[in-house]
PDB file of C-alpha atoms and ligand atoms in Angstrom:
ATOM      1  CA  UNK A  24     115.285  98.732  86.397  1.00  0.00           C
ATOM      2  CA  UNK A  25     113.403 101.998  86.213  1.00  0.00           C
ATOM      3  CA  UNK A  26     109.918 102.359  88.315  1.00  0.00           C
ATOM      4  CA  UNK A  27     106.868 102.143  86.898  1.00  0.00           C
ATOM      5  CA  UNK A  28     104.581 105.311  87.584  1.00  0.00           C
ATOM      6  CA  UNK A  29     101.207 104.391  87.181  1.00  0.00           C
ATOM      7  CA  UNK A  30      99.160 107.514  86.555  1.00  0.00           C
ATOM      8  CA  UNK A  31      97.308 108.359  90.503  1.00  0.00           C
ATOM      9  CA  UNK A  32      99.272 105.994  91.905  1.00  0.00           C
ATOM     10  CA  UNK A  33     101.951 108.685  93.968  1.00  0.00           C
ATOM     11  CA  UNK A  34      98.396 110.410  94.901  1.00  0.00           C
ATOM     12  CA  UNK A  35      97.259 107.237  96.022  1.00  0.00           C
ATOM     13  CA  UNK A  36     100.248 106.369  98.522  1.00  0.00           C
ATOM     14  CA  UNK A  37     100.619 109.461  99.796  1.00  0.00           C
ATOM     15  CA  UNK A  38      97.640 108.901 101.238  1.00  0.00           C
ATOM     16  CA  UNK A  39      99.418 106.530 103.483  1.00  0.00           C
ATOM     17  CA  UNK A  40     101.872 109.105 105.157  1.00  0.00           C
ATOM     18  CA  UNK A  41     103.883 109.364 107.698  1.00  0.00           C
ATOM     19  CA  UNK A  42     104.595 105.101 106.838  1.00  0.00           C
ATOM     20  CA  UNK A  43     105.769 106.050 103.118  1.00  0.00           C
ATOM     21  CA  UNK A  44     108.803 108.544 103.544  1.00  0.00           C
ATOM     22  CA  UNK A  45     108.631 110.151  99.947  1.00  0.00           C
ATOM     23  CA  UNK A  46     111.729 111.845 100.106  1.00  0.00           C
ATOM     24  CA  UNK A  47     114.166 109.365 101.357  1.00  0.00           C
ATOM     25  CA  UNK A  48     117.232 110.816 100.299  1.00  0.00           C
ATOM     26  CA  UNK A  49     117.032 113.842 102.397  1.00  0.00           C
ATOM     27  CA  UNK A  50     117.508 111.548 106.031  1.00  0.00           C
ATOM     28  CA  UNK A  51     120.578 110.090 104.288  1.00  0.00           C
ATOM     29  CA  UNK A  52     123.156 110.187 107.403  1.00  0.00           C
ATOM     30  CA  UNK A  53     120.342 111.210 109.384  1.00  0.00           C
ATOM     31  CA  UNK A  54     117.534 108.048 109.987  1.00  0.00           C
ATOM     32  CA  UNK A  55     117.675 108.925 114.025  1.00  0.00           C
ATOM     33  CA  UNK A  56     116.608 112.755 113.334  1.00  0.00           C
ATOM     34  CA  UNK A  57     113.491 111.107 110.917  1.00  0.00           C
ATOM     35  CA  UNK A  58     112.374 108.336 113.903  1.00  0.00           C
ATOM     36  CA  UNK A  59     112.816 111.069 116.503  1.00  0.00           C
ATOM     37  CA  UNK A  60     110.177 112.910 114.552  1.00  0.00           C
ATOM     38  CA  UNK A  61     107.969 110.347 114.010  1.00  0.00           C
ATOM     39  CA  UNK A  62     108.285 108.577 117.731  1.00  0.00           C
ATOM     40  CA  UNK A  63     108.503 111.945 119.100  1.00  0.00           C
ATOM     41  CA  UNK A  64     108.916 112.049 123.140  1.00  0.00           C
ATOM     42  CA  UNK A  65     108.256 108.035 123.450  1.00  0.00           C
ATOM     43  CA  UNK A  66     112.103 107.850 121.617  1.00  0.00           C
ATOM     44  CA  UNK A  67     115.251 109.336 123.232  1.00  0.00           C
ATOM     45  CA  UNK A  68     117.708 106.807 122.605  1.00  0.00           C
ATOM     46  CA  UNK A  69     119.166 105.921 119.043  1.00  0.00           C
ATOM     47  CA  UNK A  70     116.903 103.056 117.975  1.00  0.00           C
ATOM     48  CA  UNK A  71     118.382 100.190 115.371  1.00  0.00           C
ATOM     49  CA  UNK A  72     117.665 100.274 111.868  1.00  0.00           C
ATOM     50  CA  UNK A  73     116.415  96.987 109.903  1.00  0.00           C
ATOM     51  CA  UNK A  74     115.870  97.029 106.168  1.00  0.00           C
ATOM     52  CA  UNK A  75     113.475  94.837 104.221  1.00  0.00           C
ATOM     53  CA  UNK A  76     114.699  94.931 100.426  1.00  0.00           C
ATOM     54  CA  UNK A  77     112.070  93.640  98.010  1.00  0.00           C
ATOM     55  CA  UNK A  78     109.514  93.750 101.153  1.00  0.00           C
ATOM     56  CA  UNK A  79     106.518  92.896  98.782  1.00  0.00           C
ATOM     57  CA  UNK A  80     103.101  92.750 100.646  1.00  0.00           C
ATOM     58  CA  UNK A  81     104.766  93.654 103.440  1.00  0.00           C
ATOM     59  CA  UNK A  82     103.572  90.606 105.821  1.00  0.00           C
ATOM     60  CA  UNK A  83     106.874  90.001 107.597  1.00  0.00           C
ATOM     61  CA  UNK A  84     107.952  93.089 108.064  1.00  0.00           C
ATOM     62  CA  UNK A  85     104.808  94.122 109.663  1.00  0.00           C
ATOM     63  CA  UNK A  86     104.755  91.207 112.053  1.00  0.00           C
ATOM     64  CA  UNK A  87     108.123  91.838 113.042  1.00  0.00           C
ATOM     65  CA  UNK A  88     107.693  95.760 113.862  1.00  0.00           C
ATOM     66  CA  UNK A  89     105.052  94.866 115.944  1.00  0.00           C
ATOM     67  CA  UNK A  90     106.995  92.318 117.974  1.00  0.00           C
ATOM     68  CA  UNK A  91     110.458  93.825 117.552  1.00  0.00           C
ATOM     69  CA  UNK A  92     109.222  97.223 118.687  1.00  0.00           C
ATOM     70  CA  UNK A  93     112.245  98.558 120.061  1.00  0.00           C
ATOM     71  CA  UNK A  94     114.006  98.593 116.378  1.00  0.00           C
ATOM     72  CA  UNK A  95     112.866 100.794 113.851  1.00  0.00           C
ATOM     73  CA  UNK A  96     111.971  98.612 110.500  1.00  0.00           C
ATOM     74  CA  UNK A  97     112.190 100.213 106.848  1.00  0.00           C
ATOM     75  CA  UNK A  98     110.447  98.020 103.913  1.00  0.00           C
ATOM     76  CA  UNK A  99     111.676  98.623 100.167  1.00  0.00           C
ATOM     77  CA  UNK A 100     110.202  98.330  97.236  1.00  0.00           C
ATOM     78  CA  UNK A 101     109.821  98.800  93.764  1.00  0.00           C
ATOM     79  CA  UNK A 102     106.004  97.369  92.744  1.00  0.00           C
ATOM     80  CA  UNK A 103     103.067  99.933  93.849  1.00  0.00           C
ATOM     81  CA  UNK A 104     100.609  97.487  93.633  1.00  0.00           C
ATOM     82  CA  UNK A 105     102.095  95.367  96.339  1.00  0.00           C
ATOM     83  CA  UNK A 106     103.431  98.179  98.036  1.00  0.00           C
ATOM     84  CA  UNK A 107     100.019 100.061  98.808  1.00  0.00           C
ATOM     85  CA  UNK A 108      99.381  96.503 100.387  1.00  0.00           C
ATOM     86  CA  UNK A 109     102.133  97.050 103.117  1.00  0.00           C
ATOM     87  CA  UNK A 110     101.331 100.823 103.562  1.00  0.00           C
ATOM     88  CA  UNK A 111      97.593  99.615 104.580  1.00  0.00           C
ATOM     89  CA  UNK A 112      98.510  96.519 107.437  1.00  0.00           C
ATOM     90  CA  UNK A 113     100.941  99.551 108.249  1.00  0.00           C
ATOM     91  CA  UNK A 114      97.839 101.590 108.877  1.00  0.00           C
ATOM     92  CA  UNK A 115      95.702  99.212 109.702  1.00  0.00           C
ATOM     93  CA  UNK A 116      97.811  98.366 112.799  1.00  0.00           C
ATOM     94  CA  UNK A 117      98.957 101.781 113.565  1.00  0.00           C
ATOM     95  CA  UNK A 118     102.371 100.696 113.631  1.00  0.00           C
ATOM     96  CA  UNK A 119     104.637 103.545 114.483  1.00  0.00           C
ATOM     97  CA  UNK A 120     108.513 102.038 114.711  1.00  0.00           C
ATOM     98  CA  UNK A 121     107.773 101.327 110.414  1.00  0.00           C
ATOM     99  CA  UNK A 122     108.321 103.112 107.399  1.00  0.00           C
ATOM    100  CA  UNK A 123     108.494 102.438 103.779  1.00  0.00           C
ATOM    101  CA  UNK A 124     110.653 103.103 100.478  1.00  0.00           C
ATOM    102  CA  UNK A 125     109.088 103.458  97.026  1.00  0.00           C
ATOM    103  CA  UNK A 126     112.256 102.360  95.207  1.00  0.00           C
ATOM    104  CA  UNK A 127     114.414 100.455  93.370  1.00  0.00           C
ATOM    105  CA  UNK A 128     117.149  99.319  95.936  1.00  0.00           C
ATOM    106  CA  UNK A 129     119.995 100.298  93.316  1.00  0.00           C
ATOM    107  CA  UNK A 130     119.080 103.362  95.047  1.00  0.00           C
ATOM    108  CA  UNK A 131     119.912 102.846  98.701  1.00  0.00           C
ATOM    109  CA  UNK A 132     123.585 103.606  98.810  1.00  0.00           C
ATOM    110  CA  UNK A 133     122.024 107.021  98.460  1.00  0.00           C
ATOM    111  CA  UNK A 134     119.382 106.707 101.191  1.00  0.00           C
ATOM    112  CA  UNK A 135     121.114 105.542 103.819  1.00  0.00           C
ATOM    113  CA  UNK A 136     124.766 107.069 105.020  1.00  0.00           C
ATOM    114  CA  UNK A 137     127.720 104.708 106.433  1.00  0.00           C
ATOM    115  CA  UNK A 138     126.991 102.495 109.035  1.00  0.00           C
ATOM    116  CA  UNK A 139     123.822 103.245 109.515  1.00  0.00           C
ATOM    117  CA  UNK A 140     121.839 100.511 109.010  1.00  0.00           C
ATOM    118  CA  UNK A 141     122.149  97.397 111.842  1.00  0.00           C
ATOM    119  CA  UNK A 142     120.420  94.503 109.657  1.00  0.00           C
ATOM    120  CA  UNK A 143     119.187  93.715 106.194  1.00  0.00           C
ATOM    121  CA  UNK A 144     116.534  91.015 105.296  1.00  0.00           C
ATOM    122  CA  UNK A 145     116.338  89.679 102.039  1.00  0.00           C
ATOM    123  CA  UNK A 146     113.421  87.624 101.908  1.00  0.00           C
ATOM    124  CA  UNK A 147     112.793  85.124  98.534  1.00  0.00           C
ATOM    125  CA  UNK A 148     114.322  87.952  96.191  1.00  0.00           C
ATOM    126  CA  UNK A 149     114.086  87.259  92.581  1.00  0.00           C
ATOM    127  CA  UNK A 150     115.978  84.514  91.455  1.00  0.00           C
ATOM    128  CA  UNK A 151     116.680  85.801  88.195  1.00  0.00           C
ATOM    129  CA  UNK A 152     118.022  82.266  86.594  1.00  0.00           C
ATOM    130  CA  UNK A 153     119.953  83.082  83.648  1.00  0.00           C
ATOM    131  CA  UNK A 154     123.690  83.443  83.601  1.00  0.00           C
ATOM    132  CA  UNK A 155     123.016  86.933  81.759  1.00  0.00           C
ATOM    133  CA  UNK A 156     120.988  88.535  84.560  1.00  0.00           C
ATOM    134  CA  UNK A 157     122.993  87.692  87.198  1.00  0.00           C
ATOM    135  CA  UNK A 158     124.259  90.595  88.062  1.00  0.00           C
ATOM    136  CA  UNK A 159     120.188  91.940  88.608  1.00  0.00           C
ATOM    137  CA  UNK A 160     120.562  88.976  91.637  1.00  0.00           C
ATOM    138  CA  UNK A 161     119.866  90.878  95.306  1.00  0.00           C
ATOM    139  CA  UNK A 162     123.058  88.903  96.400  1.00  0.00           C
ATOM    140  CA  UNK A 163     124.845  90.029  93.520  1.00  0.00           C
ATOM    141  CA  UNK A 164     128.571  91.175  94.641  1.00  0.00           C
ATOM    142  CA  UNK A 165     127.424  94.272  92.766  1.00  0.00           C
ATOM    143  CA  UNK A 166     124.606  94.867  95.488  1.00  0.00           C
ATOM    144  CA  UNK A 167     126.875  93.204  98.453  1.00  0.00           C
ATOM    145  CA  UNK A 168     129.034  96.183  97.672  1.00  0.00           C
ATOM    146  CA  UNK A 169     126.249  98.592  98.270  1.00  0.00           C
ATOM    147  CA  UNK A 170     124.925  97.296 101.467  1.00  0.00           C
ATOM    148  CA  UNK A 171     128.698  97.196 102.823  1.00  0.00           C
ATOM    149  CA  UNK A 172     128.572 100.849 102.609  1.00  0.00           C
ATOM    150  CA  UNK A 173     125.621 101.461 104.610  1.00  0.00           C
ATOM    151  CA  UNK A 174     125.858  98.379 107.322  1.00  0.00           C
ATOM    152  CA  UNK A 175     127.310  98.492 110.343  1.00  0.00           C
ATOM    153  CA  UNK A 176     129.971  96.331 110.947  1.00  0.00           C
ATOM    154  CA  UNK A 177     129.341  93.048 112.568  1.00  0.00           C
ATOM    155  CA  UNK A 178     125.844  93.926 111.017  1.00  0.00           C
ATOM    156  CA  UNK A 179     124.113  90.567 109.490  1.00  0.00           C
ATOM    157  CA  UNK A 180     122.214  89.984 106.488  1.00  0.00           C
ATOM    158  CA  UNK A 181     119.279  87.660 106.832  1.00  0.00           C
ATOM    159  CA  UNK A 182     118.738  85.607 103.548  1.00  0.00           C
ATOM    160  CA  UNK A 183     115.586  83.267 102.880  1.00  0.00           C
ATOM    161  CA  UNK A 184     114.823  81.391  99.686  1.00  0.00           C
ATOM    162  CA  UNK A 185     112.627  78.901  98.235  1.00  0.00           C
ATOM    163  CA  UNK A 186     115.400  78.601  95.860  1.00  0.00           C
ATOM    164  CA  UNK A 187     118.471  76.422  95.863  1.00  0.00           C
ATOM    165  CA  UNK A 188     120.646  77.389  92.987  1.00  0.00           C
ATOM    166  CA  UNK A 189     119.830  81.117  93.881  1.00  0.00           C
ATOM    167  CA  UNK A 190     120.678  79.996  97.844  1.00  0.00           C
ATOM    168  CA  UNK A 191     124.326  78.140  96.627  1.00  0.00           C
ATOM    169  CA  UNK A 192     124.966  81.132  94.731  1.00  0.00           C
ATOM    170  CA  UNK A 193     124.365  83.911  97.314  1.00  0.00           C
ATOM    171  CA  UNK A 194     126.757  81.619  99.944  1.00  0.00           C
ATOM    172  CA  UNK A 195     129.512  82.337  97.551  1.00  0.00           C
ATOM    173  CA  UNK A 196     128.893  86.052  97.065  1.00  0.00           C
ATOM    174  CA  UNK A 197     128.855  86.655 100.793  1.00  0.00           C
ATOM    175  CA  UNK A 198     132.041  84.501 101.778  1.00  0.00           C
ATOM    176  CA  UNK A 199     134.000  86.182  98.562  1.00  0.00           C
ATOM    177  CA  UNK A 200     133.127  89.745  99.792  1.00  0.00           C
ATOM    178  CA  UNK A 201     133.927  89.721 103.681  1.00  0.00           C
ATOM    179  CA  UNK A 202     130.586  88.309 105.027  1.00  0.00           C
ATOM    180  CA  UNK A 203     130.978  85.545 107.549  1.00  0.00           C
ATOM    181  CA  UNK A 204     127.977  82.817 107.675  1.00  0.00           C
ATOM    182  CA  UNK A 205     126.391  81.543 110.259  1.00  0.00           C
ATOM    183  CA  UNK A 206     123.085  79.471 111.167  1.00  0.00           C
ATOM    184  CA  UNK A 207     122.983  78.167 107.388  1.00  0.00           C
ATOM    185  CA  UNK A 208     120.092  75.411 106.901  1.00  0.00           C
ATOM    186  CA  UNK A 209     119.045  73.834 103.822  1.00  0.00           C
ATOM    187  CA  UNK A 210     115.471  72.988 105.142  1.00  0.00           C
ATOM    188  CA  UNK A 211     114.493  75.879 107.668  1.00  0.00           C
ATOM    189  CA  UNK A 212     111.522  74.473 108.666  1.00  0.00           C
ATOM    190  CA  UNK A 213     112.551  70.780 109.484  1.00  0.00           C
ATOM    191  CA  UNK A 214     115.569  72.113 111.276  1.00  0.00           C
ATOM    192  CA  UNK A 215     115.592  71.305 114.763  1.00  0.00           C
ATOM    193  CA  UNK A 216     117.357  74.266 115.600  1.00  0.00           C
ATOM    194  CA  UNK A 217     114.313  76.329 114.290  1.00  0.00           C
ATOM    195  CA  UNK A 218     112.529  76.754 117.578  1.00  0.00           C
ATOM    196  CA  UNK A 219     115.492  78.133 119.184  1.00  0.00           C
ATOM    197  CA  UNK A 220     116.304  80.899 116.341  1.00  0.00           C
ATOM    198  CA  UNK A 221     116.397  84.232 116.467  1.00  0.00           C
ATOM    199  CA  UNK A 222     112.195  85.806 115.061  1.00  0.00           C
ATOM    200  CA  UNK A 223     112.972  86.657 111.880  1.00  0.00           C
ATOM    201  CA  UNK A 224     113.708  83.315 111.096  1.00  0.00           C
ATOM    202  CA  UNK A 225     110.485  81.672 112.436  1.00  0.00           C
ATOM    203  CA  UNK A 226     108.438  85.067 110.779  1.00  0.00           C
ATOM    204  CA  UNK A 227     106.799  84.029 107.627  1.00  0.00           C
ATOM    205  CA  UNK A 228     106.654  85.652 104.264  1.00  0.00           C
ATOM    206  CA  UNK A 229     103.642  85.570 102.328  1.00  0.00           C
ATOM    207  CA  UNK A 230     106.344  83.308  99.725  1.00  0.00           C
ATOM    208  CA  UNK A 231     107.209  81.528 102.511  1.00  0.00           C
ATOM    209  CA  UNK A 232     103.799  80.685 103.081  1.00  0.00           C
ATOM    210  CA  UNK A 233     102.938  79.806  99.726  1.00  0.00           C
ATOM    211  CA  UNK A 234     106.194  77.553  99.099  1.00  0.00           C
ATOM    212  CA  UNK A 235     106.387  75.680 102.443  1.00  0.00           C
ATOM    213  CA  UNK A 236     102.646  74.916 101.758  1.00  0.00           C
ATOM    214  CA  UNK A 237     103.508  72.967  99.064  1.00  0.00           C
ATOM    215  CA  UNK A 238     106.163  71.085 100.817  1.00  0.00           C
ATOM    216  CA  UNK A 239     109.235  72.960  98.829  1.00  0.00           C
ATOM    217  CA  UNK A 240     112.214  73.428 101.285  1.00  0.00           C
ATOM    218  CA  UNK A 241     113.292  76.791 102.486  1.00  0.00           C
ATOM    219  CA  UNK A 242     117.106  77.751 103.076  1.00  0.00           C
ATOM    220  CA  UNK A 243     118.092  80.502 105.157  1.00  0.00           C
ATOM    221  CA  UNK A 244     121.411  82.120 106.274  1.00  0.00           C
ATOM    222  CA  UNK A 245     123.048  84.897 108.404  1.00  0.00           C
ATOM    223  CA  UNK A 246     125.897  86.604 106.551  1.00  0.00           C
ATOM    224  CA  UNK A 247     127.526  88.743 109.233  1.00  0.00           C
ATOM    225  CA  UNK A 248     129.754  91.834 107.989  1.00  0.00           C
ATOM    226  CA  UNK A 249     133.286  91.029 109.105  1.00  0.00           C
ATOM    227  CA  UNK A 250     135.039  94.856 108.158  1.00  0.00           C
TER     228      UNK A 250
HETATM  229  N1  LIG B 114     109.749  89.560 100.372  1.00  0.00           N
HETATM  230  C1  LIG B 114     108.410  89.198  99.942  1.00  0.00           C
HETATM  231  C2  LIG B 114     108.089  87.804 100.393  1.00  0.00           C
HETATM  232  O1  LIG B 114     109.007  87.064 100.778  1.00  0.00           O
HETATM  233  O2  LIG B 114     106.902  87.440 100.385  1.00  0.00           O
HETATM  234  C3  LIG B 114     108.245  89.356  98.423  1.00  0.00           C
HETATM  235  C4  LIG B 114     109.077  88.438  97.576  1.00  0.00           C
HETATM  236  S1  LIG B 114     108.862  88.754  95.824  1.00  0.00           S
HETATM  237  C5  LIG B 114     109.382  87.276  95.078  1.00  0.00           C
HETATM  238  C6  LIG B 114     110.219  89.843  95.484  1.00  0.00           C
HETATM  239  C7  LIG B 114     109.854  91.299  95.696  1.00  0.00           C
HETATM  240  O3  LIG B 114     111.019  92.079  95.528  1.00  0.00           O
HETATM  241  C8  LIG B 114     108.838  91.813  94.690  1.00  0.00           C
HETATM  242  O4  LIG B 114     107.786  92.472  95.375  1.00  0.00           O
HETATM  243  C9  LIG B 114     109.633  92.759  93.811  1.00  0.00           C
HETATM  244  O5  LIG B 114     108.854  93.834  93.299  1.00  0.00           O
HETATM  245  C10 LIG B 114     110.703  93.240  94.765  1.00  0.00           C
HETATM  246  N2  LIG B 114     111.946  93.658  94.087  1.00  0.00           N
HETATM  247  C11 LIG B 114     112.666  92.937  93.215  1.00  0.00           C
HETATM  248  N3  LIG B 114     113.734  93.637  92.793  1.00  0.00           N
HETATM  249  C12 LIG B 114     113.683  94.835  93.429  1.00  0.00           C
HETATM  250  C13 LIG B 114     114.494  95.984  93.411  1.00  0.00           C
HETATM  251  N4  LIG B 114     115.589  96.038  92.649  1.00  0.00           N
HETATM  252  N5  LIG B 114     114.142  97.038  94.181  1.00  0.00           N
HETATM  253  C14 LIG B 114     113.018  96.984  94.974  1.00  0.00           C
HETATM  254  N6  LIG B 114     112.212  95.912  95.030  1.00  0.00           N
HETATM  255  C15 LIG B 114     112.533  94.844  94.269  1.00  0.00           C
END
């Protein structure tokens, strides 16, 4: 999937520097040099990394660099439109542990250098239905591969759906390519664990919003990176 440039639009988020980093590649290996420079003398100690892939508007991963403030969050993503959307709350709250990615996450393994990255959240990713496309799937072995490279071990990766054939689907990938599960619920929010969870489970998604709403159940798991 290639990105769509449309014409002004790079002009347009650069506008929203230091949040967009526009070239990612260069801090590959070296993420603690880049938040050092943008925390500056507030930040001596190594800080963890958390990766939104597919961050969209860029609700939840707002929310949770405000109240998570001693991680540093990254968002990812491919759409401008929705992107500019997360760059402004970004702004808009002056939020300085956040950054964002203008990209297509096939590119990561070449953003981020081994075990560098302490958590990924994948948060209603496109289900891509047909048999044909799923390889395009976020929880595609073909991805899980990629995020191995760049996630620490014992590192977990969050999952949330709206979508249950995507959700049974993504449980396989992780247990056939050395991910461990934990705290997996078919129905997040009627669980009666849910008040006791860890905040990114009980931070909502502006899907998560929209499909809980409505009444549609939403499945979650931890996938925890065994070696
Ligand atoms: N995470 C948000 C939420 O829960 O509200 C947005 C969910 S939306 C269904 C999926 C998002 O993932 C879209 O904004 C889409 O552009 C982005 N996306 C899908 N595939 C991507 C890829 N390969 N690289 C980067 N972003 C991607």
């Amino acid at each position: 999937m290639r990105l769509r440039r449309i014409p002004g639009t790079r002009e347009k988020i650069l506008q929203y520097t230091p949040w967009l980093v526009t070239e990612p590649t260069a801090w590959q290996g070296r993420w603690q040099d880049y938040i050092a420079g943008r925390l500056g003398s507030q930040q001596a100690e190594p800080m963890e990394i958390h990766l939104e892939l597919g961050t969209g508007r860029g609700r939840f991963i707002n929310e949770m660099a405000r109240d998570c403030s001693d991680h540093f969050w990254i968002g990812a993503e491919l759409r401008e439109e929705v992107l500019l959307n997360a760059l402004e709350l970004a702004k808009k709250g002056e939020t300085p542990n956040l950054a964002f990615l203008w990209i297509n996450v096939e590119q990561t393994v070449d953003i981020f250098g081994v075990g560098e990255v302490d958590g990924i959240y994948l948060n209603f990713s496109d289900p891509w239905p047909k048999a044909r496309h799923a390889k395009r799937r976020l929880t595609h072995r073909r991805f899980l591969e990629r995020y191995r490279r760049y996630l620490k071990v014992g590192g977990k990766i969050r999952f949330k759906t709206d979508n249950e054939d995507l959700f049974r689907f993504s449980l396989e990938e992780f247990e056939a390519n050395g991910f461990a599960l934990q705290e997996v619920t078919f129905d997040l929010h009627n669980d009666p664990a849910l008040s006791s969870m860890e905040l990114s489970a009980r931070v909502m998604t502006e899907y998560e919003r929209r499909f809980s709403r409505r009444g549609m159940p939403i499945y979650r798991c931890e996938a925890v990176l065994c070696s």
